[in-house]
Protein backbone atom coordinates (compact mmCIF):
# COMPACT_ATOMS: atom_id res chain seq x y z
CA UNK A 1 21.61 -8.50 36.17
CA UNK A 2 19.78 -8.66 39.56
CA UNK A 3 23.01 -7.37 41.31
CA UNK A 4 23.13 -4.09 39.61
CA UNK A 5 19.60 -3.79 39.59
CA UNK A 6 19.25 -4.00 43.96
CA UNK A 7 22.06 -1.45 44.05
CA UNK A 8 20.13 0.71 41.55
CA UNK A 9 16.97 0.38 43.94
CA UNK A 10 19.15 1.35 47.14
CA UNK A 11 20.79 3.97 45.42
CA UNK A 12 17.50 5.75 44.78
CA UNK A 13 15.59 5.15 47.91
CA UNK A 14 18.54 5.74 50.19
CA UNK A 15 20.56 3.19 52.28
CA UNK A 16 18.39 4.53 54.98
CA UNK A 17 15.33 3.17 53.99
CA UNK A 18 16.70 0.78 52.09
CA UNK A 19 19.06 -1.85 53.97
CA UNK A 20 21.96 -1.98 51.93
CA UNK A 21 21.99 -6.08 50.72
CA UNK A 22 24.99 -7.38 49.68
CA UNK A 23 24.12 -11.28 49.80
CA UNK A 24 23.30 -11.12 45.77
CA UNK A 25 26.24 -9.39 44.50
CA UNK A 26 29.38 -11.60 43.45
CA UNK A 27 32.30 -12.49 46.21
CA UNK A 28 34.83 -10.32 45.17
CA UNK A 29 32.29 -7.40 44.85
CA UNK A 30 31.16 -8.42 48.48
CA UNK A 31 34.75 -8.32 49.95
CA UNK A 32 35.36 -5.08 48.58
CA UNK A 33 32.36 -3.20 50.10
CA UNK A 34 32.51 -5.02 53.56
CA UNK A 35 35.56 -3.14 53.65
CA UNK A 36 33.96 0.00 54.53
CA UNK A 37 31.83 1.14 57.35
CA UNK A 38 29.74 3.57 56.63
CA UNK A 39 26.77 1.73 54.31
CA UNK A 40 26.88 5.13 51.86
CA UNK A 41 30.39 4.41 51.34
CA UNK A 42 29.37 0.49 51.04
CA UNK A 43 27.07 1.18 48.34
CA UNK A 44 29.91 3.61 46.61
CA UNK A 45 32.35 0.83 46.71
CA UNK A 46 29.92 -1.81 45.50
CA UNK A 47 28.92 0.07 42.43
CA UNK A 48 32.46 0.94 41.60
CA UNK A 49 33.50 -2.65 41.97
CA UNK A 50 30.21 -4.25 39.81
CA UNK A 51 30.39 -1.69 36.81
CA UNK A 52 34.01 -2.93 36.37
CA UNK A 53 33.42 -6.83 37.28
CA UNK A 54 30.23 -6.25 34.40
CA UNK A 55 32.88 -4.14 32.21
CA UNK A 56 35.69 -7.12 32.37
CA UNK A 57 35.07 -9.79 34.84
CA UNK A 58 33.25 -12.45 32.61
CA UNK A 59 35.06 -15.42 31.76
CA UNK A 60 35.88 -16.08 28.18
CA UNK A 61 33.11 -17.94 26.03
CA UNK A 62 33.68 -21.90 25.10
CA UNK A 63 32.47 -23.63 22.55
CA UNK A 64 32.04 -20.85 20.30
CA UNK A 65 31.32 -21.31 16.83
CA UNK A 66 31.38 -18.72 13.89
CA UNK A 67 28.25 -17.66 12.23
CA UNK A 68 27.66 -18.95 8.88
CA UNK A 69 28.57 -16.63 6.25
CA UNK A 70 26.04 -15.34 3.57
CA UNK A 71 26.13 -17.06 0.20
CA UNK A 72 28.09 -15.04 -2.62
CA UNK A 73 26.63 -13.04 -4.28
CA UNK A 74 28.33 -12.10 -8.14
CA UNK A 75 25.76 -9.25 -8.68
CA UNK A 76 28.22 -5.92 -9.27
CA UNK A 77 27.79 -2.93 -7.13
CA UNK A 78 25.90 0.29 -8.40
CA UNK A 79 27.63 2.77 -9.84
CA UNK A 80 29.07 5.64 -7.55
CA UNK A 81 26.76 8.22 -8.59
CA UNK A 82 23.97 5.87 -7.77
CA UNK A 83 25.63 5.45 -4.39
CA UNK A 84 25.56 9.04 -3.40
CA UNK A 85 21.81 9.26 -4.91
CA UNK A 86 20.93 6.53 -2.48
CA UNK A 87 22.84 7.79 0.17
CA UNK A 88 20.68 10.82 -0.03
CA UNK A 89 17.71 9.39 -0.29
CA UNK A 90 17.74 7.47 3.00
CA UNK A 91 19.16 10.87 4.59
CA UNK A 92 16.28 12.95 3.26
CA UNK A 93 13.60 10.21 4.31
CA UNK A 94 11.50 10.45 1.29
CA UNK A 95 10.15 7.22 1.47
CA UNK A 96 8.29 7.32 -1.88
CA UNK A 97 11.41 7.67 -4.17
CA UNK A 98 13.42 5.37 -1.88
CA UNK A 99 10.57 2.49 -3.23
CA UNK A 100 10.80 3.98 -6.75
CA UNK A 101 14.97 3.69 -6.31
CA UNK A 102 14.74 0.10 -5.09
CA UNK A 103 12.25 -0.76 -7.68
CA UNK A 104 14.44 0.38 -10.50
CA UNK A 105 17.48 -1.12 -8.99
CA UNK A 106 15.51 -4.69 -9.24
CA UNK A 107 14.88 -4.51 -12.88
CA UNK A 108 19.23 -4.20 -13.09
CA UNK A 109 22.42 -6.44 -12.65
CA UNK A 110 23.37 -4.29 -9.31
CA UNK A 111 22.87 -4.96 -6.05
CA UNK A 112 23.11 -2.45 -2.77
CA UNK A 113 26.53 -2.56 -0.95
CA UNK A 114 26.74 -3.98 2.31
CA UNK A 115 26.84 -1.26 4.39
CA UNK A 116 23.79 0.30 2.87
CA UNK A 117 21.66 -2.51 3.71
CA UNK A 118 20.85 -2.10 7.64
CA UNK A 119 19.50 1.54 6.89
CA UNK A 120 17.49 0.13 4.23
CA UNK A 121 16.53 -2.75 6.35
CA UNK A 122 15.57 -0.07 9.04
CA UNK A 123 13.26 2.34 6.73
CA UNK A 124 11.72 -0.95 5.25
CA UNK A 125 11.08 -2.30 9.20
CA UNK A 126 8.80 0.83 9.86
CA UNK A 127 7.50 1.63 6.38
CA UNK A 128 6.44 -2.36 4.98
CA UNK A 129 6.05 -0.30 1.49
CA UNK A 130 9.40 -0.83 0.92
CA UNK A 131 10.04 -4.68 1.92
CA UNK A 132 8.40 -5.94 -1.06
CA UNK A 133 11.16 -4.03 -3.32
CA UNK A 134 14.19 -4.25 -0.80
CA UNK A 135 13.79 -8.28 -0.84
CA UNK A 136 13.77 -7.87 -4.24
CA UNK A 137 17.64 -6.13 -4.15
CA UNK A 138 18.77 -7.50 -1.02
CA UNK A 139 19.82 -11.09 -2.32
CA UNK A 140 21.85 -13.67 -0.23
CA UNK A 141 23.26 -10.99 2.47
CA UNK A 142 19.83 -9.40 3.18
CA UNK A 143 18.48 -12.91 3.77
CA UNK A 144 21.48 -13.81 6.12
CA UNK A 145 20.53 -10.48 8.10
CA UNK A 146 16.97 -11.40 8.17
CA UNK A 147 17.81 -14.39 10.15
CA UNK A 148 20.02 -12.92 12.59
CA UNK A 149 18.05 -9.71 13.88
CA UNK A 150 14.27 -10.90 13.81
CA UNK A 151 13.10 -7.48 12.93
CA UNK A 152 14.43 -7.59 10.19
CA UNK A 153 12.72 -10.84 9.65
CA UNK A 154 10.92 -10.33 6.23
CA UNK A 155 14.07 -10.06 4.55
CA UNK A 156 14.95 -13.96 4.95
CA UNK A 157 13.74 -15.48 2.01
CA UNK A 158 11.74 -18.26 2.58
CA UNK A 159 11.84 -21.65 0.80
CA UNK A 160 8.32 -20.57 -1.36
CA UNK A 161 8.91 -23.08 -4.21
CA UNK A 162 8.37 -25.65 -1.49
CA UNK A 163 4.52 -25.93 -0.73
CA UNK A 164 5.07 -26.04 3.05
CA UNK A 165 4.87 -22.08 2.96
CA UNK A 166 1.37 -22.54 2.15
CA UNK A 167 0.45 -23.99 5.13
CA UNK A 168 3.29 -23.00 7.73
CA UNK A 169 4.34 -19.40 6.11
CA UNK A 170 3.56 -16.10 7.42
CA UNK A 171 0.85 -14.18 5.50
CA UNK A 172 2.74 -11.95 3.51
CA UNK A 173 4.76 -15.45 2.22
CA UNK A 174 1.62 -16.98 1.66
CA UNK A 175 0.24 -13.89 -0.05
CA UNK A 176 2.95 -14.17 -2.66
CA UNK A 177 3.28 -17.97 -2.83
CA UNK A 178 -0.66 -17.63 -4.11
CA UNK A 179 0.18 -14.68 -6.54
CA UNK A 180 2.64 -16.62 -7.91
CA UNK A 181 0.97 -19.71 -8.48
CA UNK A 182 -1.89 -17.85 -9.53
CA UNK A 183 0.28 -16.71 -12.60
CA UNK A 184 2.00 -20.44 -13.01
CA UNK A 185 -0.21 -22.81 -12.06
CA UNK A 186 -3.47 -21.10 -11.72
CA UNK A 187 -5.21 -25.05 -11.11
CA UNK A 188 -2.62 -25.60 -8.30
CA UNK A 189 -3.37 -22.31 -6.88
CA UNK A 190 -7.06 -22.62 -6.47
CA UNK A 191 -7.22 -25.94 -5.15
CA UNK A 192 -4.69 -25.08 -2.34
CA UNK A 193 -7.10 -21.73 -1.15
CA UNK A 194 -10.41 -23.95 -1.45
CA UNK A 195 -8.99 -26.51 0.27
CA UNK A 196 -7.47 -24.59 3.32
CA UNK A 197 -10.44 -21.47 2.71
CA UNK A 198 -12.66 -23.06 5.97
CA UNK A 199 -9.94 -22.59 8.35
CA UNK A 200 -8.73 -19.47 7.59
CA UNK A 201 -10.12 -16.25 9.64
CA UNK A 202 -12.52 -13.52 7.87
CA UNK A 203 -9.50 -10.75 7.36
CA UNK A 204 -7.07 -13.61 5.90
CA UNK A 205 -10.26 -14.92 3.67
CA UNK A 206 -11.03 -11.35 2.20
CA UNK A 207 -6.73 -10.86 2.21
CA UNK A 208 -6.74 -13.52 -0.02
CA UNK A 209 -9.38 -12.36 -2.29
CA UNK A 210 -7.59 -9.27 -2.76
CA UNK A 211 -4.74 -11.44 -4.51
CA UNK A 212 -7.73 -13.16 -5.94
CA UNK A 213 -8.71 -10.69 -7.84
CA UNK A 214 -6.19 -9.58 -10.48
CA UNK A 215 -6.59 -13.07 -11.69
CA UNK A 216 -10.12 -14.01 -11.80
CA UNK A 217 -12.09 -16.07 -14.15
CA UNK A 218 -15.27 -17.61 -15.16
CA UNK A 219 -13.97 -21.04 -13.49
CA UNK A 220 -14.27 -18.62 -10.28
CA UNK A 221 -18.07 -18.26 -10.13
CA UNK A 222 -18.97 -20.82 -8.02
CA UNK A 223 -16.10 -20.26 -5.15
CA UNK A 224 -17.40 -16.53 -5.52
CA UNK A 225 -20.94 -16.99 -4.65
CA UNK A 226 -20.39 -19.60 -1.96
CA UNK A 227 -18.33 -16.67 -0.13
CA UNK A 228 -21.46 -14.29 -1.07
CA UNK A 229 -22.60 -16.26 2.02
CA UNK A 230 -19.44 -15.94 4.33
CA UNK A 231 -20.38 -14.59 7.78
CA UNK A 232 -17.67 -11.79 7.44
CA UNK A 233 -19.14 -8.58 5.47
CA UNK A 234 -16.21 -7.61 4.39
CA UNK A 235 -15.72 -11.08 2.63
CA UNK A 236 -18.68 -11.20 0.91
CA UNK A 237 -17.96 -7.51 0.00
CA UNK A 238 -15.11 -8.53 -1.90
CA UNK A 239 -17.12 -11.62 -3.29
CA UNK A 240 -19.64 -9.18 -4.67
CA UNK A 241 -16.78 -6.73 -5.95
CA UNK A 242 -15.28 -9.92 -7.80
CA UNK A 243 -18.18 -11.48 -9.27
CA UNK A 244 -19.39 -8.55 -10.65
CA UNK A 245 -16.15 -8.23 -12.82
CA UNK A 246 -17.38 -11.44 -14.18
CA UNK A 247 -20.15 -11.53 -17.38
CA UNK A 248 -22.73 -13.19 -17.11
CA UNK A 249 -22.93 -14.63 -13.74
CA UNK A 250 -25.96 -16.22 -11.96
CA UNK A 251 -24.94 -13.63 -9.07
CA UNK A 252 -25.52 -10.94 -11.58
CA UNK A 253 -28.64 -11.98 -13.44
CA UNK A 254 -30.63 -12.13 -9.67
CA UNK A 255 -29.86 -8.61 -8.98
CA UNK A 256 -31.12 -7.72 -12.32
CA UNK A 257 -34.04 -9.38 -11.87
CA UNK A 258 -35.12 -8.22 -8.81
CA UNK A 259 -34.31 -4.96 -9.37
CA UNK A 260 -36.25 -4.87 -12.94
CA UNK A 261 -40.12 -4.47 -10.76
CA UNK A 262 -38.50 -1.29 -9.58
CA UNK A 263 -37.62 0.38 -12.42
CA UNK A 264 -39.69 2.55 -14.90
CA UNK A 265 -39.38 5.59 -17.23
CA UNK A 266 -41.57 8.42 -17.87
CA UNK A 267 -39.95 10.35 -20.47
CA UNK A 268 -37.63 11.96 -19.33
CA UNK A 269 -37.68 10.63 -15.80
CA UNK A 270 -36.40 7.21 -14.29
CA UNK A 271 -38.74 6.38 -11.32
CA UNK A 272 -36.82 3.69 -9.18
CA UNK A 273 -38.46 2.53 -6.35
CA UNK A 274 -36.65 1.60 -2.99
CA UNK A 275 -36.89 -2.38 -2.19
CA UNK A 276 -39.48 -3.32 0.44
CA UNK A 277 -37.81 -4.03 3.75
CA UNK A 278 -39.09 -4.43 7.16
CA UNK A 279 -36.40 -1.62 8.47
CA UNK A 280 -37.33 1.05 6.84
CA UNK A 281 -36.07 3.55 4.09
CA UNK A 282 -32.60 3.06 5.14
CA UNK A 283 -32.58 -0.66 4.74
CA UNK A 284 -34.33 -0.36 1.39
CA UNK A 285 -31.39 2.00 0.29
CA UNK A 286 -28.56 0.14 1.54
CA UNK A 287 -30.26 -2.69 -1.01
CA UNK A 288 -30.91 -0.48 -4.00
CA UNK A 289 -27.00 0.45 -3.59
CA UNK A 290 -26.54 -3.18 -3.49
CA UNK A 291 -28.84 -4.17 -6.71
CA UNK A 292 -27.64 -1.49 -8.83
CA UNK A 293 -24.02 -1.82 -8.45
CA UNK A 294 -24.44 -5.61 -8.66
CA UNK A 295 -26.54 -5.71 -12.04
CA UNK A 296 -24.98 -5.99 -15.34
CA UNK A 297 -24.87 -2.47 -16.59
CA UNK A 298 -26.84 -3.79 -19.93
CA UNK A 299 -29.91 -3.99 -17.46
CA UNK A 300 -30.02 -0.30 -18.40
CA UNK A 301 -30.04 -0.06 -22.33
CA UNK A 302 -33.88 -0.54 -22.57
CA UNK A 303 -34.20 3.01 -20.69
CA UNK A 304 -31.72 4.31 -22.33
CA UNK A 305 -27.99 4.80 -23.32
CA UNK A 306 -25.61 5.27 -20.80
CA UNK A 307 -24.88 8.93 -21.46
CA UNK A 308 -29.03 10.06 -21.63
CA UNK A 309 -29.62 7.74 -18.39
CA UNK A 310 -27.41 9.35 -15.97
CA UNK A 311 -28.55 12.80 -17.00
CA UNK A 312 -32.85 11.78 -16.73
CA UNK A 313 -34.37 13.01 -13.48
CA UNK A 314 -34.72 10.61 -10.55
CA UNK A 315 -37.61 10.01 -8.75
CA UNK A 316 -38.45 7.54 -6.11
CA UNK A 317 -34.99 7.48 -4.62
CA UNK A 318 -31.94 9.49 -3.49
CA UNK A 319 -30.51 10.53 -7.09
CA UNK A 320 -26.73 10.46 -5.17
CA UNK A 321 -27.49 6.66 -4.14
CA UNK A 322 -28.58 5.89 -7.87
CA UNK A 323 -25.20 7.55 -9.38
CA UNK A 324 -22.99 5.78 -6.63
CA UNK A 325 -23.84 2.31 -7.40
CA UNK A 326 -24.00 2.81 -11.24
CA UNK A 327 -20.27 4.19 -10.95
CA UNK A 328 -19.48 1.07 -8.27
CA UNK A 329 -21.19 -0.93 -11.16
CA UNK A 330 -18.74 0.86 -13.87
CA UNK A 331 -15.68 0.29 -11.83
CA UNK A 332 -16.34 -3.43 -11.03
CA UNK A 333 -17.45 -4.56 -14.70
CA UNK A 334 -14.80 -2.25 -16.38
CA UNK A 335 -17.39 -0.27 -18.59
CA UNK A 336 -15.62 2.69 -20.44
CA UNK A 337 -18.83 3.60 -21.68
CA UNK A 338 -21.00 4.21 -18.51
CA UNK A 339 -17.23 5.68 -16.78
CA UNK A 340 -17.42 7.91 -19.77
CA UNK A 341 -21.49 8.97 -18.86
CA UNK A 342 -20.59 9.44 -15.35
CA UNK A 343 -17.79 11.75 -15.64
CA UNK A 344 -19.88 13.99 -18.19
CA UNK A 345 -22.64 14.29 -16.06
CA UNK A 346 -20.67 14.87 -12.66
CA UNK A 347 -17.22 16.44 -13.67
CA UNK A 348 -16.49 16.92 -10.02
CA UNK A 349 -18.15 14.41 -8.38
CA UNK A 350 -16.19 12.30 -6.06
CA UNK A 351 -16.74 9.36 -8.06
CA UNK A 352 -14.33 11.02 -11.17
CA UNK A 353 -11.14 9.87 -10.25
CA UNK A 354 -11.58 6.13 -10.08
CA UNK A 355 -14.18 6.47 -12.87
CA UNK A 356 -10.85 7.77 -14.65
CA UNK A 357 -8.58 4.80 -13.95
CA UNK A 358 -11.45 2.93 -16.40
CA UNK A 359 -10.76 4.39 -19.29
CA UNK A 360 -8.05 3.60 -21.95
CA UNK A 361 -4.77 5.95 -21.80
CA UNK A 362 -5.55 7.70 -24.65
CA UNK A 363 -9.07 8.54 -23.48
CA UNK A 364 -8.05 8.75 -19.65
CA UNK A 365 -5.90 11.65 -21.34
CA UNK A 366 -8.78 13.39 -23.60
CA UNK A 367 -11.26 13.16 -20.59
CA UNK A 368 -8.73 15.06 -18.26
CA UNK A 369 -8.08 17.60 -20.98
CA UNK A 370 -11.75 18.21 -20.79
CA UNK A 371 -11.90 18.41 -17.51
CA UNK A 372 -8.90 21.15 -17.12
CA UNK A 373 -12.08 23.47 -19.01
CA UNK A 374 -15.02 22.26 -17.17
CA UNK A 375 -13.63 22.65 -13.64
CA UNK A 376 -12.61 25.05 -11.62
CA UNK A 377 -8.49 25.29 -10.76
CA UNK A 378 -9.17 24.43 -7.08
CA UNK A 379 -11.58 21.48 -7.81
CA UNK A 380 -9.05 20.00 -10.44
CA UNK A 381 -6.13 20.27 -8.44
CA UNK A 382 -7.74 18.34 -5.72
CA UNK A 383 -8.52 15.45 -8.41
CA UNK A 384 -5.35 15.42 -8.78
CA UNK A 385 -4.30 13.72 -5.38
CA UNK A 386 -7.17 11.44 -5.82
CA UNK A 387 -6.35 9.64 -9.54
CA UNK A 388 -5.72 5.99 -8.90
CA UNK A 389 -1.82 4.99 -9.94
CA UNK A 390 0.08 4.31 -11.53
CA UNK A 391 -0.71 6.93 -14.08
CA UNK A 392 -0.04 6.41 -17.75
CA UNK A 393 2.84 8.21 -20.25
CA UNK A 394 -0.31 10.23 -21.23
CA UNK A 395 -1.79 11.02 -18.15
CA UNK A 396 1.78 12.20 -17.22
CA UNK A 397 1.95 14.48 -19.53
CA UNK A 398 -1.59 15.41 -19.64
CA UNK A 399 -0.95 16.34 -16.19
CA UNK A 400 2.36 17.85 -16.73
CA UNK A 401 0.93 20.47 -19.37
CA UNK A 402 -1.62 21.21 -17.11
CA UNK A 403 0.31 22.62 -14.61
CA UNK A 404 3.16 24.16 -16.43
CA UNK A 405 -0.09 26.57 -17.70
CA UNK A 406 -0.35 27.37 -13.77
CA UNK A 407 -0.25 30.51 -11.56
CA UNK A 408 1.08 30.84 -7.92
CA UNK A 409 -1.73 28.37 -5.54
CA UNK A 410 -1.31 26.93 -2.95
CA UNK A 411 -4.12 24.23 -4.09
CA UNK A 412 -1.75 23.80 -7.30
CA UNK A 413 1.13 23.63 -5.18
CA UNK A 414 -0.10 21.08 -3.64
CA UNK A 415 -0.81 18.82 -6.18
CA UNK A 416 2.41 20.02 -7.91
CA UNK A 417 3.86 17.89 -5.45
CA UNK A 418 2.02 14.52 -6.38
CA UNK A 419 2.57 15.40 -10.38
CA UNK A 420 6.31 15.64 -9.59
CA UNK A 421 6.73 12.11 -8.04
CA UNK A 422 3.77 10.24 -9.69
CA UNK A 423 4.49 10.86 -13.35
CA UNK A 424 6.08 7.73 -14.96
CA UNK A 425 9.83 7.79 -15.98
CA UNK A 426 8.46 8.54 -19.98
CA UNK A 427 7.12 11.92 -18.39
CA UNK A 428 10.64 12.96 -16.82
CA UNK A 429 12.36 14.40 -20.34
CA UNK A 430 9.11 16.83 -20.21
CA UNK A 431 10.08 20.55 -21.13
CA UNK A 432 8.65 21.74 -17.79
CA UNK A 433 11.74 19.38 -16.33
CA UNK A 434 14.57 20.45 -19.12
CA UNK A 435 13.92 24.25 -19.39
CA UNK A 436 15.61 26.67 -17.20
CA UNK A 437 13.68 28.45 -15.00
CA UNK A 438 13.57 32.30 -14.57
CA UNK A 439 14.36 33.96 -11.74
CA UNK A 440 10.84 34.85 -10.41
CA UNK A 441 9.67 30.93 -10.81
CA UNK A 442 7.80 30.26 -7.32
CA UNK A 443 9.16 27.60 -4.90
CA UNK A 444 6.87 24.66 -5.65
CA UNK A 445 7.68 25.49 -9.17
CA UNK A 446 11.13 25.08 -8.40
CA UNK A 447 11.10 22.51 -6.34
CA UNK A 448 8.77 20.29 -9.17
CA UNK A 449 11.64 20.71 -11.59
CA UNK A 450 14.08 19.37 -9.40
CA UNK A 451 12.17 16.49 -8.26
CA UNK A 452 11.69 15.50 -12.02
CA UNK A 453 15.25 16.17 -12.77
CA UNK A 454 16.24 13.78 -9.67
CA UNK A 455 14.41 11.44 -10.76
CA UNK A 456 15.48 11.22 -14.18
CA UNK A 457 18.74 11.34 -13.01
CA UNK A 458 18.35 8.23 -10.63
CA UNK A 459 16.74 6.49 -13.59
CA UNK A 460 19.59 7.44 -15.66
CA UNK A 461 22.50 6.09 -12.84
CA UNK A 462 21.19 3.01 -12.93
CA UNK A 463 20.45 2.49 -16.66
């Protein structure tokens, strides 16, 4: 309101050098303050009279109409325990275990009560984490609240079996109408994003790989390499990434052909050259990086098996550059093999924990028992925050044995911390979680039990 705002303005400059004007404020505010003399006492009277006109003096509304109400929802409530538990968990802030909470609570008949759901609706506004899950609970009364307060916006559920959210919806609809369809109608799906892929800026193009790729096939290959020329690098990054998850590409079979003139071996040494460029040795790098991690990692068997390759002696180029893109190469084509050769030869090299997320659970939980001897405490409890989720039963418990075996560190209490809340729910009966502690137990220790108890427990409300 202008009014309050020029009284607010002579108020703090002074009615000296600040006329007092009271040609903007309402009549009966006007009449009131002409009554006085003094323009102090004017300016009193005025802001008396305005804060109660603002307070009371509007005239009733007309016309009003009701706001539609939410449609019903016959979901029950969750149990009381489960109540308190969630109660608690918005209190606490612990973001993590709030998504965990809602992500159970989707996979059950409940559904949050009412006057839960504008906290949750606030945590989800700043942490976008936890929208995909709360939309998931939310149902008809999370929707209605989306459309009244637009912050809360991405709880409205949108009309996605219409096709109209392809080409009108926000990104994050349109991310999940394609991941969807992907899964459905895969056909449907792929002619809609090469239809529309033109248009659509570089970060939505390489956005939309990234849904791309947990569903990509051999039909994909020629999309793929037409983006290997997209003027965005980071598209044609994730091109790359995605074709070389394919066998037996074109894509594939170029890199391995140019890269064959470069590569020899001298008993027990690999001699790979660096490609010719006109920029130098760093150019030729950044394309050796590129060749290697591109090539289908049988280019390699006639030097070698995987496990007597990475260990030969490299000559001719950086030996780090040479490991790097063979591990890229590992982790795009899915190789257990060559993830198993790389971890052997570099226990502790930073490539080891995605190299990790290759393997099969049972052998993702042999390698890390192996590792538990080969490496020091420190360096393995710093793997720890590093292994890509979600883990496995075995991993979890891998894991969990590990560090029940554990002395006072602060290194181990650190990762103590990541055990406790990334371990899946077939890890939370473990006897490091069900037997009592003694009295001299250190506080992470402590405070890992109870985070695997409260956990099970929140599994258990909701069962």
């Amino acid at each position: 309101m202008k009014a309050w705002e020029d009284l607010v303005g002579t108020a703090l400059l002074g009615t000296r050098r600040r006329p007092l004007d009271l040609s903007g404020q309402p009549p009966a505010v006007q009449e009131m303050a002409n009554a006085r003399s003094e323009p102090a006492e004017q300016l009193l009277a005025a802001a008396a009279v305005l804060t109660t006109y603002r307070r009371a003096g509007r005239r009733a509304l007309t016309d009003v109409k009701p706001l539609p109400v939410a449609a019903a929802d016959e979901r029950p409530f969750i149990p009381a325990l489960a109540r308190e538990r969630l109660a608690r968990l918005l209190a606490a802030s612990h973001p993590d275990l709030l998504q965990e909470w809602l992500g159970v609570l989707a996979g059950t008949r409940f559904r949050v009560p009412p006057e839960f759901l504008p906290l949750l609706a606030e945590s989800a506004r700043s942490k976008a984490a936890l929208r995909g899950p709360l939309v998931a609970v939310a149902g008809s009364l999370g929707a209605w609240l989306g459309q009244r307060n637009p912050d809360w916006a991405f709880l409205a559920a949108p009309a996605e079996e219409s096709g109209d959210v392809w080409q009108y919806g926000s990104l994050a609809q349109r991310r999940r109408w394609l991941a969807a369809r992907l899964t459905d109608d895969a056909d449907a799906a792929r002619e809609a994003l090469t239809t529309s892929w033109k248009s659509e800026p570089a970060d939505v193009r390489a956005d939309f790989l990234g849904v791309l790729a947990g569903h990509v096939r051999d039909a994909d290959e020629d999309f793929l390499e037409a983006a290997l020329t997209d003027r965005a690098a980071a598209v044609r990054e994730k091109a790359a990434d995605l074709l070389g998850r394919l066998p037996d590409t074109r894509h594939g079979h170029r890199m391995a052909e140019r890269l064959r003139p470069l590569v020899r071996r001298r008993g027990r040494v690999l001699d790979v050259a660096l490609p010719q460029t006109e920029s130098g040795k760093d150019e030729g790098t950044v394309r050796l990086r590129t060749l290697v991690s591109a090539a289908p990692l049988s280019f390699w068997t006639e030097f070698g098996p995987p496990a007597e390759v990475v260990r030969m002696t490299v000559e001719g180029c950086p030996p780090g550059v040479l490991r790097d893109a063979w591990a890229a190469a590992a982790l795009r084509q899915r190789d257990e093999t060559w993830a198993h050769a790389l971890i052997g030869a570099d226990p502790g090299g930073r490539a080891t924990p995605p190299l990790l997320g290759v393997l099969g659970p049972a052998s993702q939980a042999a390698t890390i028992g192996h590792l538990v001897g080969r490496l020091p405490t420190e360096s393995f409890a710093r793997l720890v925050h590093e292994l890509p989720r979600p883990w496995t039963a075995e991993l979890g418990t891998a894991l969990l044995d590990w560090i029940a075996r554990q002395d006072d560190h602060r290194l181990v209490s650190h990762a103590a911390v990541v055990i406790a809340r990334a371990v899946p729910a077939g890890c939370l009966r473990h006897p490091l979680a069900t037997t009592r502690l003694t009295m001299d137990a250190g506080p992470w220790r402590r405070a890992l039990t109870e985070t695997l108890n409260f956990r099970r427990e929140m599994y258990e409300e909701l069962a």
